[in-house]
Short mmCIF file of C-alpha atoms in Angstrom, two decimals:
data_model
loop_
_atom_site.label_atom_id
_atom_site.label_comp_id
_atom_site.label_asym_id
_atom_site.label_seq_id
_atom_site.Cartn_x
_atom_site.Cartn_y
_atom_site.Cartn_z
CA MET E 1 -15.85 -0.64 -14.33
CA LYS E 2 -15.59 -1.44 -10.79
CA LYS E 3 -12.93 0.03 -8.22
CA ALA E 4 -10.51 -2.46 -6.59
CA CYS E 5 -7.25 -0.74 -4.07
CA GLY E 6 -4.29 -2.32 -2.63
CA VAL E 7 -1.48 -3.95 -4.01
CA PHE E 8 -1.22 -4.95 -7.67
CA PHE E 9 2.52 -6.30 -8.35
CA MET E 10 4.84 -9.06 -7.16
CA PHE E 11 6.65 -8.06 -4.24
CA PHE E 12 4.15 -5.14 -3.73
CA VAL E 13 3.80 -4.49 -0.24
CA SER E 14 4.59 -0.86 1.44
CA LEU E 15 0.46 -0.59 2.76
CA VAL E 16 1.91 2.62 5.03
CA ILE E 17 0.20 2.66 8.20
CA PHE E 18 -0.18 6.04 10.92
CA ALA E 19 2.74 6.04 13.16
CA PRO E 20 3.91 3.42 15.56
CA ARG E 21 4.88 4.78 18.66
CA SER E 22 7.73 3.27 19.12
CA PHE E 23 9.98 3.96 16.47
CA ALA E 24 11.60 7.60 16.61
CA LEU E 25 10.83 9.21 13.46
CA ASP E 26 12.69 12.22 12.69
CA PHE E 27 8.83 14.68 12.05
CA PHE E 28 7.75 17.15 14.65
CA GLU E 29 4.57 17.18 15.63
CA TYR E 30 3.00 19.55 12.95
CA GLU E 31 4.42 17.09 10.46
CA ASN E 32 2.82 13.94 12.24
CA SER E 33 -0.21 16.29 12.22
CA ILE E 34 0.49 16.30 8.84
CA LEU E 35 0.97 12.94 8.14
CA GLN E 36 -2.00 10.90 9.67
CA GLU E 37 -4.46 13.57 7.73
CA VAL E 38 -2.69 11.90 4.55
CA PHE E 39 -3.38 8.17 6.07
CA ARG E 40 -7.21 9.61 7.20
CA VAL E 41 -7.70 10.46 3.20
CA ARG E 42 -5.56 7.03 1.59
CA LEU E 43 -8.27 5.39 3.96
CA GLU E 44 -11.34 7.00 3.05
CA ALA E 45 -10.51 7.03 -0.61
CA ARG E 46 -11.57 3.18 -0.35
CA LYS E 47 -15.23 3.84 0.46
CA PHE E 48 -15.94 5.31 -2.61
CA SER E 49 -17.76 3.33 -5.96
CA THR E 50 -15.91 4.21 -8.55
CA ASN E 51 -12.55 5.14 -9.62
CA SER E 52 -13.15 8.81 -10.50
CA GLU E 53 -14.99 9.63 -7.45
CA SER E 54 -11.45 8.24 -5.40
CA LEU E 55 -9.12 9.97 -7.29
CA GLU E 56 -10.99 13.25 -7.13
CA PHE E 57 -11.32 13.39 -3.37
CA VAL E 58 -7.82 12.37 -3.54
CA ARG E 59 -6.22 15.38 -5.68
CA ASN E 60 -8.26 17.66 -3.82
CA SER E 61 -7.35 16.71 -0.43
CA ARG E 62 -4.02 16.61 -1.21
CA SER E 63 -4.07 20.90 -2.25
CA LYS E 64 -6.40 21.53 0.91
CA ILE E 65 -3.21 19.06 3.43
CA LEU E 66 -0.79 20.33 1.41
CA SER E 67 -1.39 23.86 0.94
CA ASP E 68 1.28 26.56 0.34
CA SER E 69 0.77 28.12 4.02
CA ALA E 70 1.47 23.91 5.41
CA LEU E 71 4.11 23.49 3.29
CA GLU E 72 6.02 26.47 4.45
CA LYS E 73 5.96 24.43 8.28
CA ILE E 74 7.85 21.12 7.15
CA SER E 75 11.05 20.08 5.76
CA ASP E 76 11.56 18.94 2.36
CA GLU E 77 12.12 15.61 3.35
CA ALA E 78 8.40 15.82 5.09
CA LYS E 79 7.50 17.42 1.90
CA ILE E 80 8.45 14.03 -0.46
CA THR E 81 7.41 12.39 1.49
CA PHE E 82 3.95 13.31 1.15
CA GLU E 83 3.98 13.79 -2.13
CA ASN E 84 4.90 10.34 -2.37
CA PHE E 85 1.66 9.33 -0.47
CA PHE E 86 -0.45 11.00 -2.58
CA VAL E 87 1.21 10.79 -6.09
CA TRP E 88 0.68 6.64 -5.46
CA GLU E 89 -2.52 7.17 -4.76
CA GLU E 90 -3.53 8.84 -7.79
CA PHE E 91 -1.34 6.16 -10.15
CA HIS E 92 -2.98 3.84 -8.43
CA PHE E 93 -6.57 4.59 -8.95
CA LEU E 94 -5.90 5.15 -12.77
CA TRP E 95 -4.37 2.18 -13.33
CA GLU E 96 -7.45 0.66 -11.67
CA GLU E 97 -9.31 1.99 -13.96
CA ASN E 98 -6.64 1.56 -16.84
CA PRO E 99 -3.59 -0.51 -16.96
CA GLU E 100 -1.84 1.10 -20.17
CA ASP E 101 -2.65 4.08 -18.68
CA SER E 102 0.35 6.33 -19.65
CA GLU E 103 -0.66 9.34 -17.73
CA ALA E 104 -0.05 7.30 -14.79
CA TRP E 105 2.90 5.42 -15.37
CA LYS E 106 4.44 9.20 -16.76
CA LEU E 107 2.95 10.09 -12.95
CA LEU E 108 4.57 7.38 -11.30
CA GLU E 109 7.92 7.28 -13.54
CA ASN E 110 8.72 11.29 -12.41
CA GLN E 111 8.24 10.58 -8.49
CA TYR E 112 10.62 7.05 -9.03
CA GLU E 113 13.31 9.30 -10.65
CA LYS E 114 12.51 12.45 -8.07
CA ASN E 115 13.16 9.63 -4.99
CA LEU E 116 16.30 8.50 -7.03
CA ARG E 117 18.19 11.78 -7.03
CA TRP E 118 16.75 11.89 -3.28
CA LYS E 119 18.14 9.42 -2.30
CA SER E 120 21.32 9.80 -4.06
CA SER E 121 22.19 12.97 -1.69
CA HIS E 122 20.76 11.60 1.38
CA PRO E 123 21.83 8.71 3.22
CA VAL E 124 20.09 5.53 4.76
CA GLU E 125 21.32 6.53 8.06
CA SER E 126 20.08 10.24 8.08
CA ARG E 127 16.52 8.69 5.98
CA ASN E 128 12.73 9.36 7.80
CA PHE E 129 10.99 5.93 8.62
CA TRP E 130 8.26 7.10 6.69
CA TYR E 131 10.09 8.00 3.96
CA SER E 132 11.69 5.05 3.11
CA LEU E 133 8.38 3.38 3.33
CA GLY E 134 6.53 5.92 0.83
CA VAL E 135 10.05 5.67 -1.16
CA TYR E 136 9.59 1.33 -1.23
CA GLU E 137 5.61 1.83 -2.47
CA LEU E 138 6.31 3.74 -5.37
CA ALA E 139 9.30 1.43 -6.36
CA ASN E 140 7.13 -1.54 -6.03
CA SER E 141 4.77 -0.71 -8.10
CA PHE E 142 6.88 0.92 -10.92
CA MET E 143 8.69 -2.94 -10.97
CA PRO E 144 6.41 -3.93 -14.28
CA LYS E 145 9.11 -1.08 -15.85
CA MET E 146 11.84 -2.34 -14.26
CA LYS E 147 15.18 -4.67 -15.49
CA LEU E 148 15.00 -7.71 -13.65
CA SER E 149 17.81 -7.26 -11.88
CA ASP E 150 16.79 -4.41 -10.50
CA LEU E 151 13.29 -5.66 -9.58
CA MET E 152 15.45 -8.31 -7.70
CA LYS E 153 17.22 -5.80 -5.61
CA VAL E 154 14.21 -3.68 -4.78
CA GLY E 155 12.47 -6.70 -3.88
CA LEU E 156 15.89 -7.94 -1.69
CA GLU E 157 15.97 -3.94 0.12
CA GLU E 158 12.67 -3.88 0.74
CA LYS E 159 12.84 -7.23 2.54
CA LYS E 160 16.21 -6.05 4.49
CA PHE E 161 14.78 -2.51 5.41
CA TYR E 162 11.67 -4.54 7.16
CA ASP E 163 13.94 -7.49 8.90
CA SER E 164 15.63 -4.45 10.80
CA PHE E 165 13.19 -2.63 11.73
CA LEU E 166 11.15 -6.36 12.98
CA GLU E 167 14.19 -6.42 15.06
CA ARG E 168 13.44 -3.06 17.02
CA ASP E 169 10.12 -4.17 17.56
CA SER E 170 8.74 -7.19 16.60
CA GLU E 171 4.98 -6.87 17.42
CA ASN E 172 4.85 -3.28 15.60
CA SER E 173 0.88 -3.40 13.72
CA VAL E 174 2.67 -1.54 10.56
CA LEU E 175 5.55 -4.23 9.76
CA CYS E 176 3.75 -7.04 10.20
CA LEU E 177 0.94 -6.66 7.93
CA ASN E 178 4.31 -5.38 5.95
CA VAL E 179 6.39 -8.27 5.95
CA ALA E 180 3.24 -10.10 5.64
CA LEU E 181 2.24 -9.27 1.84
CA TRP E 182 6.24 -9.25 1.22
CA TYR E 183 6.19 -13.52 1.97
CA ASP E 184 2.50 -13.60 0.56
CA TYR E 185 4.04 -11.75 -3.12
CA ALA E 186 7.11 -12.88 -3.72
CA PRO E 187 7.65 -16.40 -5.66
CA SER E 188 8.57 -19.73 -3.10
CA PHE E 189 11.93 -19.57 -4.54
CA GLY E 190 12.34 -15.61 -3.49
CA GLY E 191 11.27 -17.16 -0.23
CA GLY E 192 7.76 -16.12 -0.21
CA SER E 193 5.84 -18.36 2.16
CA VAL E 194 2.55 -18.47 2.72
CA SER E 195 2.32 -19.27 6.19
CA LYS E 196 4.54 -17.02 7.32
CA ALA E 197 2.39 -14.62 5.84
CA GLU E 198 -0.43 -15.90 7.97
CA LYS E 199 1.85 -15.57 11.17
CA TYR E 200 2.82 -11.92 10.36
CA LEU E 201 -0.34 -11.10 9.41
CA LEU E 202 -2.49 -12.66 12.66
CA ALA E 203 0.28 -10.35 14.18
CA ALA E 204 -0.79 -7.31 12.42
CA VAL E 205 -4.34 -7.79 13.47
CA LYS E 206 -3.40 -8.62 17.23
CA ASN E 207 -0.95 -5.19 17.50
CA ALA E 208 -3.08 -2.86 15.41
CA ARG E 209 -4.56 0.11 16.72
CA SER E 210 -5.34 3.41 14.03
CA ASP E 211 -9.01 2.12 12.05
CA TYR E 212 -5.70 2.50 8.97
CA GLU E 213 -3.92 -0.94 10.73
CA LYS E 214 -7.27 -3.33 11.73
CA PHE E 215 -8.53 -2.73 8.46
CA PHE E 216 -6.17 -3.59 6.20
CA SER E 217 -4.26 -6.72 8.65
CA ASN E 218 -8.14 -7.73 8.79
CA PHE E 219 -8.79 -7.22 5.04
CA TYR E 220 -5.68 -9.25 4.02
CA LEU E 221 -5.78 -11.88 6.16
CA SER E 222 -9.11 -12.70 5.10
CA GLN E 223 -8.21 -12.69 1.72
CA LEU E 224 -5.36 -15.11 2.64
CA GLU E 225 -7.33 -17.40 4.63
CA PHE E 226 -9.62 -17.18 1.57
CA ASP E 227 -7.18 -18.42 -0.58
CA ARG E 228 -6.06 -21.57 2.16
CA GLY E 229 -9.69 -22.67 2.03
CA GLU E 230 -10.59 -21.57 5.95
CA SER E 231 -14.10 -19.71 5.21
CA ALA E 232 -15.47 -19.50 8.49
CA LEU E 233 -11.77 -17.76 8.99
CA PHE E 234 -12.42 -15.58 6.30
CA GLU E 235 -16.29 -14.19 7.01
CA LYS E 236 -14.92 -13.41 10.28
CA TYR E 237 -11.97 -10.59 9.20
CA PHE E 238 -13.56 -10.33 6.33
CA ALA E 239 -16.77 -9.07 9.02
CA ALA E 240 -13.93 -7.54 11.15
CA ALA E 241 -12.93 -5.32 7.94
CA GLN E 242 -16.34 -4.04 6.73
CA ALA E 243 -17.08 -3.15 10.74
CA ILE E 244 -14.52 -0.94 10.14
CA LEU E 245 -14.95 0.99 6.71
CA GLY E 246 -18.71 0.60 6.39
CA GLU E 247 -19.80 0.95 2.92
CA SER E 248 -17.25 1.01 0.22
CA GLY E 249 -16.86 0.25 -3.60
CA PHE E 250 -13.72 -1.63 -2.10
CA LEU E 251 -15.40 -4.06 -0.21
CA GLU E 252 -17.72 -4.56 -2.67
CA PHE E 253 -15.51 -5.23 -5.51
CA THR E 254 -13.50 -7.56 -3.58
CA ARG E 255 -16.88 -9.68 -1.83
CA ASP E 256 -18.14 -10.30 -5.53
CA LEU E 257 -14.28 -10.81 -6.36
CA ASN E 258 -14.92 -13.44 -3.40
CA GLU E 259 -18.02 -15.01 -4.43
CA ALA E 260 -16.73 -15.85 -7.65
CA GLY E 261 -13.63 -18.16 -6.79
CA PHE E 262 -11.04 -15.53 -6.70
CA SER E 263 -9.73 -13.21 -3.83
CA TYR E 264 -8.11 -10.46 -3.80
CA LEU E 265 -5.05 -11.33 -3.37
CA GLU E 266 -4.99 -13.60 -6.40
CA TYR E 267 -6.64 -10.33 -8.02
CA THR E 268 -4.30 -8.43 -7.36
CA LYS E 269 -1.40 -10.69 -8.63
CA ASN E 270 -3.37 -11.68 -12.66
CA ARG E 271 -5.83 -9.69 -12.87
CA GLU E 272 -5.53 -10.24 -16.90
CA LYS E 273 -5.71 -13.63 -15.97
CA VAL E 274 -9.43 -13.00 -13.58
CA GLU E 275 -10.72 -10.84 -15.43
CA LYS E 276 -10.59 -13.36 -18.93
CA SER E 277 -12.34 -16.06 -16.22
CA LEU E 278 -15.16 -13.63 -14.64
CA SER E 279 -16.00 -12.15 -18.71
CA ARG E 280 -16.01 -15.80 -19.87
CA LYS E 281 -18.65 -16.78 -16.89
CA LYS E 282 -20.82 -13.76 -17.29
#
């Protein structure tokens, strides 16, 4: 089975990027160096042609980056933050291979509950920016298992969190990207807006600094423009993303989707529907 990467549930957006310089983060220099290694792995995991290869790469990288010696030097908050990012990657590739994988859902559930316990003992004002992003990433993926009331609560809390940081830095690429995808995935009755999604994706592309920011902002903008029927813009932004990542199972899969008439965004929102349509075309 070819693999795909990215977001796949309603309101699901928390693509986390290298540290924006304008944010006052709690991590010290050594912790920030590990953070950058974590996101290097997350980007490079998208190069493999199969989910099993990506999963092995993520797991091996986790054991190397979060070694015993490294864990001795960082705070408990940094530990759970980096752990959250790696757990989400594991869950993602397991889910891509099989959406009903019980191992994947149990892995996610255990980490989600661990964070509920952490959050209950740490007030909002004391939490690190990166920790909060990772928590929303886990929560968004766990939404299919949530009650409707909890699902809506998490989605609104996430939007409030993004808005609070937009007030500090409206041109920050990571926030613009996250906000854009929130608007694209949220239903119209819940505040979703394609025009706002495009606005923030354009800002994310304009202000992107790291390869991670440049790749994902261009990639998702390409898929939004595909959905809007803007073929020239779609090709422009897809080419920009491809120039950064190079050979990629993720991009190959996405190109196949596009040629079949579907965007990656549509696939992640309605995977079962898209796969049924693709099977009928074969």
